[in-house]
């Protein structure tokens, strides 16, 4: 029996495990938000970056990619990889995955999804909502072992565009981060 994993953040562009098939599509009743702190990839414990998690949102959809893994050895490798990579995500859900907006029946049921919950007891890296400007500034400044937090945001934006998906939250945030970076660069140029 195949194992399916849904990626809605960096898994879209950087999988890191073997898979047999890759299906673009979406899950229902969730939205992608930059509420999870990253202290091990895109930030540090002293200055966490912000990465995406999902929050319940009745009537909304979240676009991403589902990966099909069929070989037993590949399933083990994928789970080992994901348990380390997604260790700051404290919940696993098994959801319906759709490939066509007009479909009432899912293309795949039981797709595994890692979610960082807002429960501070099981997820001490949850940052939660913040003013848009504050989230953008944090993303501009944060950097971790996997690189600048802004690269994570820009890679996510580009990956979604390449798939033909629109996510206003991601696009608006990326646009704002670019404006901050441009203003910072302009100010540095004037000081020279």
Short mmCIF file of C-alpha atoms in Angstrom, two decimals:
data_model
loop_
_atom_site.label_atom_id
_atom_site.label_comp_id
_atom_site.label_asym_id
_atom_site.label_seq_id
_atom_site.Cartn_x
_atom_site.Cartn_y
_atom_site.Cartn_z
CA UNK A 1 0.00 0.00 0.00
CA UNK A 2 1.34 3.43 -0.93
CA UNK A 3 2.18 6.13 1.59
CA UNK A 4 1.30 9.70 0.63
CA UNK A 5 2.84 12.87 2.11
CA UNK A 6 1.49 16.40 1.51
CA UNK A 7 4.01 19.23 1.30
CA UNK A 8 2.83 22.83 1.67
CA UNK A 9 6.12 24.52 2.61
CA UNK A 10 9.71 23.63 1.77
CA UNK A 11 8.69 20.07 0.84
CA UNK A 12 7.29 21.56 -2.38
CA UNK A 13 10.75 22.48 -3.70
CA UNK A 14 13.12 20.39 -1.55
CA UNK A 15 11.81 16.91 -0.91
CA UNK A 16 14.84 15.06 0.44
CA UNK A 17 13.43 11.54 0.12
CA UNK A 18 12.70 9.12 -2.75
CA UNK A 19 9.18 9.07 -4.17
CA UNK A 20 7.33 7.44 -7.05
CA UNK A 21 4.91 10.18 -8.03
CA UNK A 22 4.35 13.88 -7.36
CA UNK A 23 0.85 15.32 -7.66
CA UNK A 24 0.11 19.04 -7.42
CA UNK A 25 -3.17 19.77 -5.64
CA UNK A 26 -4.73 20.91 -2.40
CA UNK A 27 -6.30 20.07 0.93
CA UNK A 28 -9.54 21.64 2.10
CA UNK A 29 -10.45 23.67 5.19
CA UNK A 30 -6.91 24.76 6.01
CA UNK A 31 -4.78 27.79 5.24
CA UNK A 32 -1.00 28.25 5.20
CA UNK A 33 0.29 30.76 7.78
CA UNK A 34 3.76 31.89 8.91
CA UNK A 35 3.10 31.13 12.57
CA UNK A 36 5.76 28.49 13.28
CA UNK A 37 9.13 29.46 14.69
CA UNK A 38 12.18 27.86 13.13
CA UNK A 39 15.11 27.57 15.52
CA UNK A 40 16.93 24.79 13.67
CA UNK A 41 16.64 25.62 9.95
CA UNK A 42 15.75 29.25 9.16
CA UNK A 43 16.57 30.86 12.49
CA UNK A 44 18.19 30.24 15.86
CA UNK A 45 16.86 29.80 19.40
CA UNK A 46 17.95 33.42 20.06
CA UNK A 47 16.21 34.73 16.91
CA UNK A 48 13.75 32.28 15.37
CA UNK A 49 12.77 32.46 11.75
CA UNK A 50 9.17 31.99 10.61
CA UNK A 51 8.01 29.04 8.56
CA UNK A 52 4.58 27.90 7.51
CA UNK A 53 2.12 25.73 9.32
CA UNK A 54 -1.56 25.08 8.72
CA UNK A 55 -4.48 26.42 10.65
CA UNK A 56 -8.10 25.33 10.33
CA UNK A 57 -10.01 27.60 7.94
CA UNK A 58 -13.45 26.31 6.94
CA UNK A 59 -14.10 26.81 3.22
CA UNK A 60 -10.48 27.61 2.33
CA UNK A 61 -7.94 25.47 0.49
CA UNK A 62 -4.17 25.11 0.73
CA UNK A 63 -2.25 24.26 -2.44
CA UNK A 64 0.83 22.08 -2.40
CA UNK A 65 2.17 18.76 -3.59
CA UNK A 66 1.45 15.17 -2.56
CA UNK A 67 4.23 12.60 -2.85
CA UNK A 68 3.51 8.90 -3.38
CA UNK A 69 5.95 6.42 -1.89
CA UNK A 70 5.41 2.72 -2.58
CA UNK A 71 8.58 0.74 -1.76
CA UNK A 72 8.87 -0.33 1.88
CA UNK A 73 12.50 0.79 2.09
CA UNK A 74 11.61 4.20 0.61
CA UNK A 75 8.75 4.57 3.13
CA UNK A 76 11.18 3.94 6.00
CA UNK A 77 13.71 6.40 4.54
CA UNK A 78 11.03 9.05 4.02
CA UNK A 79 9.69 8.68 7.56
CA UNK A 80 13.19 8.82 9.07
CA UNK A 81 13.96 11.95 7.04
CA UNK A 82 10.64 13.63 7.87
CA UNK A 83 10.79 12.86 11.60
CA UNK A 84 14.08 14.76 11.79
CA UNK A 85 13.19 17.51 9.35
CA UNK A 86 9.72 18.13 10.76
CA UNK A 87 10.63 17.56 14.42
CA UNK A 88 9.30 20.97 15.43
CA UNK A 89 5.89 20.06 13.95
CA UNK A 90 4.01 18.27 16.73
CA UNK A 91 0.97 16.88 14.88
CA UNK A 92 0.39 14.53 11.99
CA UNK A 93 -2.99 14.57 10.27
CA UNK A 94 -4.28 12.26 7.55
CA UNK A 95 -6.38 14.31 5.15
CA UNK A 96 -8.13 14.14 1.81
CA UNK A 97 -6.13 15.48 -1.12
CA UNK A 98 -7.69 16.91 -4.28
CA UNK A 99 -6.21 17.66 -7.69
CA UNK A 100 -9.17 19.41 -9.34
CA UNK A 101 -11.14 22.28 -7.84
CA UNK A 102 -14.37 20.83 -9.28
CA UNK A 103 -13.95 17.36 -7.75
CA UNK A 104 -16.16 16.38 -4.84
CA UNK A 105 -14.25 13.13 -4.28
CA UNK A 106 -10.57 13.24 -3.23
CA UNK A 107 -7.83 12.01 -5.55
CA UNK A 108 -6.19 10.44 -2.48
CA UNK A 109 -7.51 9.88 1.04
CA UNK A 110 -5.26 9.67 4.07
CA UNK A 111 -2.41 11.88 2.89
CA UNK A 112 -0.02 12.49 5.80
CA UNK A 113 0.46 16.15 6.72
CA UNK A 114 2.79 17.60 9.36
CA UNK A 115 1.27 20.50 11.29
CA UNK A 116 2.75 22.73 13.97
CA UNK A 117 -0.05 23.24 16.47
CA UNK A 118 -0.61 26.36 18.57
CA UNK A 119 -0.30 24.23 21.74
CA UNK A 120 2.72 25.69 23.57
CA UNK A 121 3.04 22.54 25.72
CA UNK A 122 3.72 20.26 22.74
CA UNK A 123 5.10 22.93 20.39
CA UNK A 124 7.37 25.38 22.16
CA UNK A 125 8.40 26.98 18.84
CA UNK A 126 4.90 28.18 17.94
CA UNK A 127 5.06 31.96 17.44
CA UNK A 128 1.46 32.53 16.41
CA UNK A 129 -0.07 35.45 14.59
CA UNK A 130 1.61 38.85 14.62
CA UNK A 131 1.16 42.12 12.74
CA UNK A 132 2.05 41.67 9.07
CA UNK A 133 4.89 44.22 9.31
CA UNK A 134 6.44 42.38 12.29
CA UNK A 135 6.34 39.03 10.49
CA UNK A 136 8.02 40.59 7.44
CA UNK A 137 10.76 42.22 9.56
CA UNK A 138 11.42 38.97 11.39
CA UNK A 139 11.76 37.10 8.08
CA UNK A 140 14.18 39.76 6.78
CA UNK A 141 16.47 39.44 9.83
CA UNK A 142 16.32 35.71 10.67
CA UNK A 143 18.96 33.29 9.45
CA UNK A 144 19.75 29.73 10.46
CA UNK A 145 21.77 26.66 9.44
CA UNK A 146 19.62 26.23 6.29
CA UNK A 147 20.12 29.87 5.26
CA UNK A 148 18.23 33.16 5.42
CA UNK A 149 14.56 32.99 6.34
CA UNK A 150 13.73 35.21 3.36
CA UNK A 151 15.08 32.52 0.99
CA UNK A 152 12.53 30.09 2.44
CA UNK A 153 9.75 32.61 1.71
CA UNK A 154 11.00 33.41 -1.80
CA UNK A 155 11.48 29.71 -2.65
CA UNK A 156 7.94 28.97 -1.48
CA UNK A 157 6.55 31.84 -3.54
CA UNK A 158 8.44 30.67 -6.66
CA UNK A 159 7.46 27.02 -6.18
CA UNK A 160 3.78 27.95 -5.93
CA UNK A 161 4.01 30.19 -9.02
CA UNK A 162 5.70 27.38 -11.00
CA UNK A 163 2.81 25.09 -10.09
CA UNK A 164 0.30 27.76 -11.14
CA UNK A 165 -1.06 28.24 -7.60
CA UNK A 166 -1.91 31.53 -5.96
CA UNK A 167 -1.48 32.15 -2.24
CA UNK A 168 -2.16 35.80 -1.42
CA UNK A 169 -0.60 35.52 2.04
CA UNK A 170 2.72 34.22 0.62
CA UNK A 171 2.76 36.70 -2.28
CA UNK A 172 1.91 39.71 -0.11
CA UNK A 173 4.53 38.74 2.46
CA UNK A 174 7.23 38.19 -0.19
CA UNK A 175 6.42 41.55 -1.79
CA UNK A 176 6.66 43.30 1.58
CA UNK A 177 9.95 41.59 2.46
CA UNK A 178 11.38 42.75 -0.89
CA UNK A 179 10.28 46.32 -0.13
CA UNK A 180 12.04 46.21 3.26
CA UNK A 181 15.19 44.79 1.66
CA UNK A 182 15.09 47.43 -1.08
CA UNK A 183 14.61 50.25 1.45
CA UNK A 184 17.49 48.90 3.55
CA UNK A 185 19.71 48.68 0.48
CA UNK A 186 18.73 52.22 -0.60
CA UNK A 187 19.53 53.56 2.88
CA UNK A 188 22.92 51.81 2.86
CA UNK A 189 23.72 53.27 -0.57
CA UNK A 190 22.89 56.80 0.61
CA UNK A 191 25.19 56.40 3.63
CA UNK A 192 28.18 55.59 1.40
#
